[in-house]
XYZ file of C-alpha atoms in Angstrom:
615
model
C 0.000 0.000 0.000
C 1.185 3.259 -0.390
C 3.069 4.838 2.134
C 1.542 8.239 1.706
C -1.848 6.368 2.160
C -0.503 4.760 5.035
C 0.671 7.781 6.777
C -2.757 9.522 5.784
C -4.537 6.738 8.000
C -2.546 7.067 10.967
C -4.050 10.952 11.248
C -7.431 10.390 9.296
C -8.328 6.842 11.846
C -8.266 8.472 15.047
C -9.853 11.197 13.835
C -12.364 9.744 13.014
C -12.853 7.927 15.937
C -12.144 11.132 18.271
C -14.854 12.924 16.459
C -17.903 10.255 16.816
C -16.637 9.689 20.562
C -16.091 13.453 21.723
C -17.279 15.445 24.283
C -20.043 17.800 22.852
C -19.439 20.975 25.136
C -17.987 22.468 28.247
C -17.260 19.396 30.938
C -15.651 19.365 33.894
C -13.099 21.464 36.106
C -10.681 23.855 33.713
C -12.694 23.502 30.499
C -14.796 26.465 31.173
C -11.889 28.309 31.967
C -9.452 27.678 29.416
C -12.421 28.384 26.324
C -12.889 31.526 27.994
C -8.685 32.017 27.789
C -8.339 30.920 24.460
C -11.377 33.202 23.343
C -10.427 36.611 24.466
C -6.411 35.647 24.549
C -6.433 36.160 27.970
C -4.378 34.773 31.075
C -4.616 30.803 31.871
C -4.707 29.692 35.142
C -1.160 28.235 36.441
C 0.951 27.805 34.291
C -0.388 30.382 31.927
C -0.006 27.566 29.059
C 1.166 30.860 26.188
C 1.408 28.339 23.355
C -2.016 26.573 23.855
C -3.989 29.373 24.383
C -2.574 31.349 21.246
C -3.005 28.222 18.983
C -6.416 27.485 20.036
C -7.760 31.806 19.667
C -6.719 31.483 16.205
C -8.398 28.217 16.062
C -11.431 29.580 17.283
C -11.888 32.167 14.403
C -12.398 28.827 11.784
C -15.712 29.555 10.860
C -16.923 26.608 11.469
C -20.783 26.049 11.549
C -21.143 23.875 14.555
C -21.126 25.759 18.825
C -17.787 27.045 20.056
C -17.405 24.486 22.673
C -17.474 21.716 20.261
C -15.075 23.423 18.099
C -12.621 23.464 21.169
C -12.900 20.294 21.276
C -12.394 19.476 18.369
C -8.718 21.406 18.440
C -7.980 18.243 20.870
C -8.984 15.769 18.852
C -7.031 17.339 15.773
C -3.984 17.623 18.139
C -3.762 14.109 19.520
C -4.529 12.814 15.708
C -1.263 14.407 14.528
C 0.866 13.256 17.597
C -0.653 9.559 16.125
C 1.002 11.008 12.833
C 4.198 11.953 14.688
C 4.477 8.313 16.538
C 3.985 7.224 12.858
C 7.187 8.930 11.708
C 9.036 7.760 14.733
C 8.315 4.406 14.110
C 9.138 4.524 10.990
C 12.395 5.861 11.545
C 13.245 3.498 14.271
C 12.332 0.095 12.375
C 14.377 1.390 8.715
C 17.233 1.962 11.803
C 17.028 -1.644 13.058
C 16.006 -3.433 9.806
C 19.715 -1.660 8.461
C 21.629 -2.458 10.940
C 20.435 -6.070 11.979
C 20.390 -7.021 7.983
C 16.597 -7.886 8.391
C 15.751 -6.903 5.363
C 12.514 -4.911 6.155
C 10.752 -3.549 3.000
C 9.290 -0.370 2.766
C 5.586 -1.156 2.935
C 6.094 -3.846 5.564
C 7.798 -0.833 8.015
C 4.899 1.892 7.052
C 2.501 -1.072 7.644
C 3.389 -1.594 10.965
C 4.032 2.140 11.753
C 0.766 2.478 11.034
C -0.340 -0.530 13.265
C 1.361 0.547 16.387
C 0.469 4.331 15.814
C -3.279 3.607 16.282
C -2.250 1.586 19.208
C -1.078 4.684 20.752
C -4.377 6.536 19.050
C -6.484 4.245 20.821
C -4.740 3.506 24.663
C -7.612 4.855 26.902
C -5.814 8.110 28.194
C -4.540 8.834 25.048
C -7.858 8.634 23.628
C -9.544 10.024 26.832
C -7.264 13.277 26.669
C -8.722 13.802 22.692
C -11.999 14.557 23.929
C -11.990 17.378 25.573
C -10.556 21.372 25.542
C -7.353 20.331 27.545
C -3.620 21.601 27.173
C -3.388 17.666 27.361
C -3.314 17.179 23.920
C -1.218 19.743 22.313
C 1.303 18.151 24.781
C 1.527 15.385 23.524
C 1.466 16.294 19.889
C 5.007 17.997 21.441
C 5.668 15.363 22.671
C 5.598 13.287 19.928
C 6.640 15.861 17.276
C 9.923 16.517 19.617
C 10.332 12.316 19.751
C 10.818 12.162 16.080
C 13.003 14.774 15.200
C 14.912 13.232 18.204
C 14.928 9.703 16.535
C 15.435 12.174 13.007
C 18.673 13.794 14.248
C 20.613 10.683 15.758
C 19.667 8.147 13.067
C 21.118 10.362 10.169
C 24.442 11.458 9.447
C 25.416 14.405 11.564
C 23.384 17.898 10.281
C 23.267 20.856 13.226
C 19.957 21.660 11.933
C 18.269 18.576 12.986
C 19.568 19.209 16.800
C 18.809 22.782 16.438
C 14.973 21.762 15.497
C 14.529 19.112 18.370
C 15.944 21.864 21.040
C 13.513 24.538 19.260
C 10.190 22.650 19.396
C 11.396 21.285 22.904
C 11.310 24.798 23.789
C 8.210 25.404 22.213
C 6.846 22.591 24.637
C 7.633 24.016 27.361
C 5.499 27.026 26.280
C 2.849 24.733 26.463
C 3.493 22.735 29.572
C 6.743 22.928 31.843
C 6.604 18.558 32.140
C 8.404 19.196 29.134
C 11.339 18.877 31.492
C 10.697 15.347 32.134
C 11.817 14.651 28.450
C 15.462 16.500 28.957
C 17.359 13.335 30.678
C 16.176 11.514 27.947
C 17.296 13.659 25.305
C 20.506 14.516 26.692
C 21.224 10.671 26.933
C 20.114 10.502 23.400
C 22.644 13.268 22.706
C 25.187 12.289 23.751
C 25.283 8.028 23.234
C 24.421 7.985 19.450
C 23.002 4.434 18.850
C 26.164 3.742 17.139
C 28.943 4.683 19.362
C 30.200 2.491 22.335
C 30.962 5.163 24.570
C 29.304 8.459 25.842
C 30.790 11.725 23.200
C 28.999 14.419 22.620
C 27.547 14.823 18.657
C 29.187 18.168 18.492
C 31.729 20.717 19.509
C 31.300 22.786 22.491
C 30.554 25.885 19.710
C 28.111 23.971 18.220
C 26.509 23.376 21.562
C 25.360 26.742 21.721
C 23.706 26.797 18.864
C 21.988 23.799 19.240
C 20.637 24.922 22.962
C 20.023 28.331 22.263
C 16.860 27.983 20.271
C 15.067 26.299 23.743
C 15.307 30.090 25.288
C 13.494 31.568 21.786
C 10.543 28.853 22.375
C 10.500 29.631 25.988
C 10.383 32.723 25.752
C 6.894 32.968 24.241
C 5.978 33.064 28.391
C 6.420 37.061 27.615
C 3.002 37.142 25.915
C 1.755 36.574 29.068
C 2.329 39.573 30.924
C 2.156 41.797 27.748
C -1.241 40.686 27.284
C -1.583 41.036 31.486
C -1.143 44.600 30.512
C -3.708 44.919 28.132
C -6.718 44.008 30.789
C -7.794 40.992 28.767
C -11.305 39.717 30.315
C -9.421 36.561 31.722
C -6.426 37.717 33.648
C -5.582 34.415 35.949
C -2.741 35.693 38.282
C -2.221 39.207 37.290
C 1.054 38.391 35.786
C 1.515 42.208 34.656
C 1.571 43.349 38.337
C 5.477 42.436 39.415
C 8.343 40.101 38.505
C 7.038 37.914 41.140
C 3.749 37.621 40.397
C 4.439 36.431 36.792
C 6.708 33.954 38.370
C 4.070 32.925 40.972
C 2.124 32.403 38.168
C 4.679 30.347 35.866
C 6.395 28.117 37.861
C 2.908 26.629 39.506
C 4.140 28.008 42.830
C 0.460 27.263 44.458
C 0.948 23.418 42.979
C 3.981 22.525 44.524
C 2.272 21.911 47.935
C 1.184 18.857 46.239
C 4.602 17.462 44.704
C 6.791 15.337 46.559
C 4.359 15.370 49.152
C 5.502 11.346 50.790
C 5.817 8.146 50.391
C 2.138 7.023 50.822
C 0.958 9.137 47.755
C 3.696 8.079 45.662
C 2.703 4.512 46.743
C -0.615 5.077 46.060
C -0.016 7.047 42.582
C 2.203 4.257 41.294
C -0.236 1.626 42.823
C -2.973 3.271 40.749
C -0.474 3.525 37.538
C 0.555 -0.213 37.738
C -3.475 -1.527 37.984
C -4.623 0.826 34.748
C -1.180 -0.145 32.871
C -2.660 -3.399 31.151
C -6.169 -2.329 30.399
C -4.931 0.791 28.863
C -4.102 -1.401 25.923
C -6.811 -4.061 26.432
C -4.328 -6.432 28.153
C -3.436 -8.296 25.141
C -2.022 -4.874 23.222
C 0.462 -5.031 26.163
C 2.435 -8.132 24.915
C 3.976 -6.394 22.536
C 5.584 -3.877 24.878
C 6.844 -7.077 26.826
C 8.371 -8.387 23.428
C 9.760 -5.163 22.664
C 11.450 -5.085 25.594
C 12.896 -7.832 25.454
C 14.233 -7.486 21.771
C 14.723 -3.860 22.186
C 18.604 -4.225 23.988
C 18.949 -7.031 20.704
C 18.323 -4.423 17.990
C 19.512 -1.149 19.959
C 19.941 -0.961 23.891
C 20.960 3.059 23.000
C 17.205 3.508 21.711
C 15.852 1.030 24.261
C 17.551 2.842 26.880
C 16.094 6.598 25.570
C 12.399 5.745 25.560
C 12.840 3.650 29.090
C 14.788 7.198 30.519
C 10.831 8.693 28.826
C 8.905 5.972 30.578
C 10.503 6.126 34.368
C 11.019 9.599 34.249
C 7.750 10.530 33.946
C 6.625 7.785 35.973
C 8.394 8.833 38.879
C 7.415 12.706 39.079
C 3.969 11.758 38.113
C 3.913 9.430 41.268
C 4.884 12.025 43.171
C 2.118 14.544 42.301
C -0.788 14.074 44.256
C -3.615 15.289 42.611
C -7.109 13.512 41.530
C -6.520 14.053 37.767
C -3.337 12.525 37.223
C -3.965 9.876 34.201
C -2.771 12.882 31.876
C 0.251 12.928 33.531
C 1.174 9.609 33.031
C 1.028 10.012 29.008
C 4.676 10.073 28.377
C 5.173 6.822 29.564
C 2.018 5.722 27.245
C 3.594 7.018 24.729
C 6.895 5.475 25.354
C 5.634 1.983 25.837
C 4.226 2.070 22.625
C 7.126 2.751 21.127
C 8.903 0.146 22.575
C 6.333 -2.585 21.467
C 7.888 -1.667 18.025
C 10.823 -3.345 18.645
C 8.776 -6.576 18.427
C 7.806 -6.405 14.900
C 10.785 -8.253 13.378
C 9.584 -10.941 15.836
C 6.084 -11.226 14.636
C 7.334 -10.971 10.843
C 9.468 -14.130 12.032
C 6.935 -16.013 13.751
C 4.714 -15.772 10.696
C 7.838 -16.269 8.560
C 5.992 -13.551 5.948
C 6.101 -10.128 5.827
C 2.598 -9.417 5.235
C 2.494 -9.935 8.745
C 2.567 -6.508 9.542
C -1.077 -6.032 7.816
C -2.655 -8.573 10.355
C -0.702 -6.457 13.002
C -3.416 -3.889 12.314
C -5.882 -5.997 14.192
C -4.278 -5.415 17.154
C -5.108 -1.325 17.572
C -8.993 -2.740 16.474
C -8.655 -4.524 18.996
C -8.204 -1.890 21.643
C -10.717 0.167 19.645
C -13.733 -1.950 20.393
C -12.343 -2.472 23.607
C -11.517 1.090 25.160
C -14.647 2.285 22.853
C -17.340 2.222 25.827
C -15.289 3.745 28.470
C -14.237 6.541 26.181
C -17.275 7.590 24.234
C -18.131 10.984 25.498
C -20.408 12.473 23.226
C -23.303 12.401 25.444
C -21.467 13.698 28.349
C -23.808 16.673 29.420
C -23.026 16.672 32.983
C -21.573 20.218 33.449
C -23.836 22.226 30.730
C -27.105 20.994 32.368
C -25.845 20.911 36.197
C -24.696 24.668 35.459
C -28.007 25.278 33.307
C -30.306 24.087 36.039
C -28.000 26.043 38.517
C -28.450 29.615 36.796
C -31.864 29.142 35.706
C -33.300 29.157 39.283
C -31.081 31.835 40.191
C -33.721 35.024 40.352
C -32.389 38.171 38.843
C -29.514 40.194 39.989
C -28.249 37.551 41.744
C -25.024 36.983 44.223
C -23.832 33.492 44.819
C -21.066 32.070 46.257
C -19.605 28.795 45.340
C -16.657 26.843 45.399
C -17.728 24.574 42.853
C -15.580 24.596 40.607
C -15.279 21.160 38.676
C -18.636 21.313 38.366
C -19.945 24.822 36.942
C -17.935 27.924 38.030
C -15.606 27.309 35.907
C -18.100 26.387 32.779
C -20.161 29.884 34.117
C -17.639 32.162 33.825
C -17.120 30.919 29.914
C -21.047 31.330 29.491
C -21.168 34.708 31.008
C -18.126 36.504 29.652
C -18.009 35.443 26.478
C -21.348 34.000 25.396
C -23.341 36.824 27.451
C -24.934 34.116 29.471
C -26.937 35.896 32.798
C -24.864 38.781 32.842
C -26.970 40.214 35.590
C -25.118 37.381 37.887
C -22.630 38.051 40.128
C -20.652 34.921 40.920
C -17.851 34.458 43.640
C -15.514 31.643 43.643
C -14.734 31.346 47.686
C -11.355 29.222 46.925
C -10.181 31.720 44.290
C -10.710 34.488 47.283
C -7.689 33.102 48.636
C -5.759 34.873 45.731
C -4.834 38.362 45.147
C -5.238 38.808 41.528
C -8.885 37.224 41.971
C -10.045 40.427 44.258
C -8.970 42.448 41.215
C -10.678 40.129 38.933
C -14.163 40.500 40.935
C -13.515 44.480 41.139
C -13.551 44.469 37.037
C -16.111 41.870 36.206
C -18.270 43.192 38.764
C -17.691 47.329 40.072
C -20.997 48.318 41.135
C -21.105 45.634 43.463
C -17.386 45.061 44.854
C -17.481 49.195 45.475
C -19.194 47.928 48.906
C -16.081 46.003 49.759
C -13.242 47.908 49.091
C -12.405 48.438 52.578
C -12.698 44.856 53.733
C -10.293 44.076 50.225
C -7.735 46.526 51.353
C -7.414 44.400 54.983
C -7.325 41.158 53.638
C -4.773 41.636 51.040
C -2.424 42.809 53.628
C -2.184 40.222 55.053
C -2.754 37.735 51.945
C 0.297 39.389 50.244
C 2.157 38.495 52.672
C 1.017 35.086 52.810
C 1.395 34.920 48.608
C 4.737 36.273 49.157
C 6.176 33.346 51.502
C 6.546 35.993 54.099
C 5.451 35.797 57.641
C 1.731 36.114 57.878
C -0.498 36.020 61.043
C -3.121 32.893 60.165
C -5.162 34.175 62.511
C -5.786 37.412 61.208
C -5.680 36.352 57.491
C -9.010 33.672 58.568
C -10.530 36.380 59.963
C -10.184 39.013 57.438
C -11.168 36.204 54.950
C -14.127 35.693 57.277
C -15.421 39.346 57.729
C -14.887 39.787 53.592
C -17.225 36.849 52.919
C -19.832 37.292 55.385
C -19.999 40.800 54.082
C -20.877 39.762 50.551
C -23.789 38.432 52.252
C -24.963 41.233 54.889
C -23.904 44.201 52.971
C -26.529 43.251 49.461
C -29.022 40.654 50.865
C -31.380 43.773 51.174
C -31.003 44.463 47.488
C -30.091 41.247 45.784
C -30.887 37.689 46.026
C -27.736 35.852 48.207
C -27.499 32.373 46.915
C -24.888 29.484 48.089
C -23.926 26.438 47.230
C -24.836 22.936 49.232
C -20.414 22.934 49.563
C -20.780 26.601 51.615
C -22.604 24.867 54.176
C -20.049 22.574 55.155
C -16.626 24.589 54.478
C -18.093 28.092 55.894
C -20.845 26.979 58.599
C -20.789 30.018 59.649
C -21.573 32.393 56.428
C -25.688 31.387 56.520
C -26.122 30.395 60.174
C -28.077 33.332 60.681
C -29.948 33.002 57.545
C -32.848 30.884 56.561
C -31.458 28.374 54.087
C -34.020 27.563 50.760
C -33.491 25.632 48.185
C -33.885 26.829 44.911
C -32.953 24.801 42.529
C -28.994 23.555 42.632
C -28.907 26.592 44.977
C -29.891 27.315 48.411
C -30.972 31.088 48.760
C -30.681 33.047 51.743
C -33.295 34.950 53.653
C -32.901 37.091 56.479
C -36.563 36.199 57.990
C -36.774 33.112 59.315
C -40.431 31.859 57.846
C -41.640 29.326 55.719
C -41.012 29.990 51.594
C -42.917 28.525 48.900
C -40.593 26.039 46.473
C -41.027 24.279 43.740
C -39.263 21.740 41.727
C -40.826 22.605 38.160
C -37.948 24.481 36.603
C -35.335 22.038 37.505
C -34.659 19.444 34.649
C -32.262 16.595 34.821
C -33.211 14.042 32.243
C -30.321 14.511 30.301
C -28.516 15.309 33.434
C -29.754 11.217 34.995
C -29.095 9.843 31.102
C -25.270 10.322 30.850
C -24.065 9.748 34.365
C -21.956 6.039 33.151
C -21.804 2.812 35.063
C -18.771 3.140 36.377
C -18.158 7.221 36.841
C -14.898 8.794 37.898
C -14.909 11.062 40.627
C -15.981 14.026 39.199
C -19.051 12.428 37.733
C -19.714 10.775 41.458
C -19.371 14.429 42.650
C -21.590 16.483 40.566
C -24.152 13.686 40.843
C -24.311 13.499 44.616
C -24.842 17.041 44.598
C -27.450 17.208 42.302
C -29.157 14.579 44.563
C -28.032 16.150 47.857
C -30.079 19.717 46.619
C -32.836 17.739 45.217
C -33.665 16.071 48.635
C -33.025 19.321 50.816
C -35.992 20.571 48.089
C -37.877 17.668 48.713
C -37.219 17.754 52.986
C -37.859 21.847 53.158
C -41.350 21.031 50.813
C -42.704 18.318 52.982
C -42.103 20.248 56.147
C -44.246 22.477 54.301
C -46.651 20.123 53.818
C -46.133 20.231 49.583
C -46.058 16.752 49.141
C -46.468 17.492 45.395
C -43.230 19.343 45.233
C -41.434 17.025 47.553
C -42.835 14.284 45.039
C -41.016 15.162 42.245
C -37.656 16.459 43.824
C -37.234 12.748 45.391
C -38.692 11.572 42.338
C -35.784 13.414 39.869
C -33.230 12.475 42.595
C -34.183 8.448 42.177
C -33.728 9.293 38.276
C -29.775 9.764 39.165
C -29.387 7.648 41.893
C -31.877 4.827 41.152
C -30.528 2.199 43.149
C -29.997 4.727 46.335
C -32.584 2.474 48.736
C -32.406 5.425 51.694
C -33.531 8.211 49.100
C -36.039 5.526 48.118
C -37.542 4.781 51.840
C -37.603 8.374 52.218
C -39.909 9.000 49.639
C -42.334 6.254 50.380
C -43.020 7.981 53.610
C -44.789 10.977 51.852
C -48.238 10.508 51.883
C-alpha cells in the first residue's frame, strides 16, 4: 500500500474515531476556563499555558458552523490525531534503523505497515484517547511530545546535520510554552545526545561551539511566556494571576508556585499514585495490546539498547514525578510513559514478521489497535457527556435576577459559568464568587472588574485582607489568625452588605466549608442553589424548573470522581428541596424532587424509603 496512504490513516483513523466519541461541550473542572482564555487571549490559570492558548484563539476564528465548545474540542482531537502522525514517523524511523543495521531486510511497505499498526495503538490507549476529547492543554502536549520524539529519533539516526539538533531543542522549547513537564523529556534527550546508537561510549555529537547553537533555540521557544504579561497589561477579560503586576507575580504564576504543595508530598501518595499507575497499565491497551511492549522489551537491547535505553529514561522519568504529584486528575500525567511503551512494542515487529515467517504480517498487526478500539470504545465515548452544561443550566436558571452566589464549585460549573457569562453573554446580571479563588490576590482584582458596582461595597474589607494575603502569597510571615478572619469578615460581608437588594445564593459545599456564612440566615433551596433569607419563615418552592433528564441519562456505570461528585450534589439539593417542601406540607413538590433524585441515583434504597413515607 502506499506509504503516503498509510501515513494519511494514521491521522485520518483516530480522527475519526475522536470525532464520533467526543465530548459535545464544556465538561468538567478547567474547560470552562481555558475556552474563555483561548477566546479573548487572555491569562490561563497556572501555568499560563502561552502556546495553547494562542493556537487554540486562532483556532477559534475557523468559521466553522457547529457551537464554540465543540469546536474546542475538536482542536484536541485534531492535536492528539497528529501526535498519532508523529508516533507514525518515529516508528518509521526506528524500524528502517534496526532493519539496516540487523540485515533484516525490512521492506518499505512492511515498516509503514506496521508504523501504522502501532500508531493507532497509541491513538487508541484509553488516556490517550480520553485526553482527545476534551478542551485540555493535554493534547497539544503530547502532539510535542511526539513531534519533539521524532526529530529526536530524526537527528541521531542520520548522518550528523546541526539543523536537525537545532529543530529538536527549538520545538522542545516550544513545549515548554505549552506545559513545563516538558522537562521530564530533557534526561532523555541529553542521553540521546550524547550516546548515538552507534557509538560504544558516551561523546557528545558536536563541539562545544556547536553546543550553543543547538541549545540556544530552547530560550526563543521559551520565551513565548512574555506574551503573558504583555497581554496582562492589556486588561484581557481573563487575567488568571495578574502576571503584569510584578516580577514575582508572573513567576508565581509560571512556575505553579500554588501546585507545589502537592509534589513530593511522601511516600504514601507516591505509593498510592504508582499503585494506581501499575493496575490501569494493562487495560490501557486491552491487556493483550500489552504483549507487545513485553516483546519489545525484550528485543529492544537485541536491535539497539541506545534507543531502548532513551524511551525507558521517557517511561521512568515521567513515571516517577507523576507518582509524586498528588492530585485527583493525574492519568494525563502519566502520558509520556504511554507514549513510550508504545514505542517500545515496536521493537517486536521483526519478531512477529518471524513467527509468521511472511512479511505481510505486519497487515494482520493492524488488528491489534482494532482490537483496543472496540475495547476502550465504551469507556471513552463521550459524546453524550452533558453533565456540566445541564448541572450549570439548572444552577443559573433558578437563580432570580440580579443575583449573588457564592460557590466553590468549581469542577462542576464555576468554571463552565464564567465561559457562558463573559463570552457567550450568558446571565450577565449574575454576580458569581468563587470562595477558593478568594484566597488569591489577583482574583479580588478580577471580581472588582467583572463586577464594580457591586465590589465598590467592599473595598475596605479588600484593602485588609490583602495585607495580610500578600504576605502570605509572598512566603513571608503572615499572622493565620488574622488572614481567617479578614477572609471571614470579607465573605460574610458579601452576604450582609446586598441581601437587602439582591438575592444571596450558596452552594450545598458553603454549608459545610463556611458553617458560619448562613447560620443566621434561613437556608431555601432553589434549585442547585440554596438562597438566603434574612426572615426566618416558611417559603414557597417548587421543583418545576429544575430538569435533569439529560442530566440522569449520561451519568456512566462506572463514573470517575468528578461524575460521582456532581451527581451526589445534584441529589443532595434535590432532597433538601424535597425535605424543606414536605415540612411544608407540599407533598407534590417534595414528590417530584425525590422523584428526579431516584432518576440519578436509582438504586440509592435510603432516598427511596424516604420518599415512600410521603403521603
Amino acid at each position: 500500500m502506499n506509504r503516503k496512504i498509510l501515513l494519511l490513516s494514521s491521522f485520518v483513523i483516530p480522527f475519526l474515531v475522536y470525532i464520533l466519541t467526543i465530548v459535545p461541550g464544556i465538561t468538567f473542572t478547567d474547560s470552562g476556563e481555558l475556552m474563555g482564555a483561548a477566546s479573548t487571549f487572555g491569562v490561563a490559570h497556572p501555568t499560563g499555558y502561552p502556546l495553547f492558548t494562542l493556537l487554540a484563539y486562532l483556532w477559534h476564528f475557523l468559521p466553522l458552523p457547529i457551537d464554540a465548545p465543540l469546536q474546542f474540542n475538536i482542536f484536541a482531537a485534531l492535536c492528539t490525531a497528529a501526535s498519532a502522525s508523529f508516533f507514525f514517523l518515529s516508528a518509521e524511523k526506528l524500524l528502517d534503523y534496526i532493519s539496516k543495521k540487523k540485515d533484516l531486510d525490512l521492506c518499505n511497505n512492511s515498516i509503514s505497515a506496521a508504523a501504522l499498526s502501532f500508531s493507532l495503538l497509541y491513538a487508541f490507549t484509553a488516556t490517550i484517547w480520553h485526553e482527545a476529547l476534551a478542551f485540555e492543554v493535554y493534547p497539544l502536549q503530547n502532539l510535542m511530545i511526539n513531534l519533539i520524539i521524532f526529530l529526536a529519533m530524526r537527528a541521531v539516526l542520520s548522518d550528523y546535520d546541526i539543523r536537525k539538533y537545532i529543530a529538536v531543542t527549538f520545538v522542545l522549547g516550544l513545549a515548554f510554552a505549552n506545559h513545563m513537564t516538558s522537562i521530564l523529556l530533557v534526561p532523555a534527550l541529553l542521553f540521546l545526545f550524547f550516546k548515538r546508537p552507534d557509538s560504544k561510549g558516551f561523546k557528545s555529537v558536536a563541539s562545544t561551539r556547536s553546543l550553543i547553537l543547538i541549545f540556544a533555540p530552547l530560550l526563543f521557544g521559551a520565551a513565548m511566556y512574555l506574551i503573558l504579561p504583555i497581554r496582562s497589561s492589556m486588561s484581557p477579560e481573563f487575567d488568571w494571576g495578574g502576571v503584569s503586576r510584578s516580577f514575582d507575580k508572573f513567576w508565581y504564576h509560571v512556575s505553579g508556585k500554588q501546585y507545589q504543595v502537592w509534589m513530593f508530598s511522601g511516600a504514601d501518595a507516591f505509593k498510592e499514585n504508582l499503585g494506581e499507575f501499575f493496575s490501569k497499565l494493562l487495560p490501557q491497551y486491552a491487556y493483550i495490546g500489552f504483549i507487545p511492549v513485553l516483546l519489545g522489551l525484550w528485543f529492544g537491547k537485541k536491535y539497539s539498547g541506545t534507543l531502548l535505553t532513551f524511551l525507558l529514561l521517557l517511561a521512568t522519568t515521567c513515571i516517577f514525578y507523576a507518582s509524586n504529584y498528588d492530585i485527583h486528575d493525574i492519568d494525563a500525567y502519566y502520558s509520556l510513559a504511554y507514549t513510550a511503551f508504545a514505542l517500545i512494542s515496536v521493537f517486536s515487529v521483526p519478531y512477529f514478521i518471524a513467527a509468521a515467517k511472511s512479511k505481510k504480517a505486519t497487515y494482520f498487526m493492524l488488528l491489534l489497535p482494532m482490537l483496543l478500539l472496540v475495547f476502550n470504545f465504551s469507556a471513552n465515548n463521550r459524546s453524550n457527556e452533558v453533565y456540566v452544561p445541564e448541572y450549570t443550566q439548572n444552577l443559573i436558571d433558578n437563580l432570580e435576577p440580579n443575583a449573588i452566589i457564592i460557590s466553590a464549585q468549581w469542577d462542576y460549573w464555576c468554571s463552565a459559568f464564567w465561559y457562558l457569562q463573559k463570552v457567550q453573554g450568558v446571565r450577565k446580571d449574575v454576580v458569581l464568587i468563587e470562595k477558593e479563588l478568594l484566597r488569591r490576590t489577583w482574583y479580588l482584582d478580577q471580581l472588582q472588574k467583572w463586577y464594580p458596582e457591586v465590589m465598590s461595597l467592599h473595598k475596605d474589607d479588600f484593602d485588609s485582607f490583602l495585607e495580610q494575603l500578600e504576605l502570605f502569597e509572598s512566603g513571608e510571615n503572615y499572622d493565620p489568625r488574622a488572614i481567617q478572619s479578614r477572609f471571614e469578615k470579607l465573605l460574610t460581608g458579601f452576604v450582609s452588605k446586598h441581601i437587602s437588594k439582591r438575592p444571596i445564593y450558596i452552594t450545598a459545599d458553603i454549608l459545610q466549608t463556611e458553617p458560619y456564612l448562613a447560620q443566621a440566615y434561613e437556608k431555601i433551596p432553589q434549585g442547585f442553589a440554596l438562597r438566603l433569607e434574612e426572615e426566618h419563615k416558611t417559603y414557597p418552592v417548587s421543583c418545576d424548573n429544575i430538569n435533569i433528564s439529560k442530566l440522569a441519562s449520561s451519568l456512566s456505570d462506572d463514573p470517575d470522581h468528578l461524575e460521582l461528585g456532581i451527581k451526589q450534589s445534584a441529589v443532595l439539593q434535590l432532597v433538601y428541596l424535597a425535605r424543606y417542601a414536605n415540612l411544608q406540607n407540599d407533598t407534590k413538590t417534595a414528590k417530584d424532587a425525590y422523584s428526579k433524585a431516584l432518576q440519578i441515583v436509582p438504586s440509592d434504597n435510603a432516598i427511596a424509603a424516604e420518599a415512600e413515607k410521603i403521603k
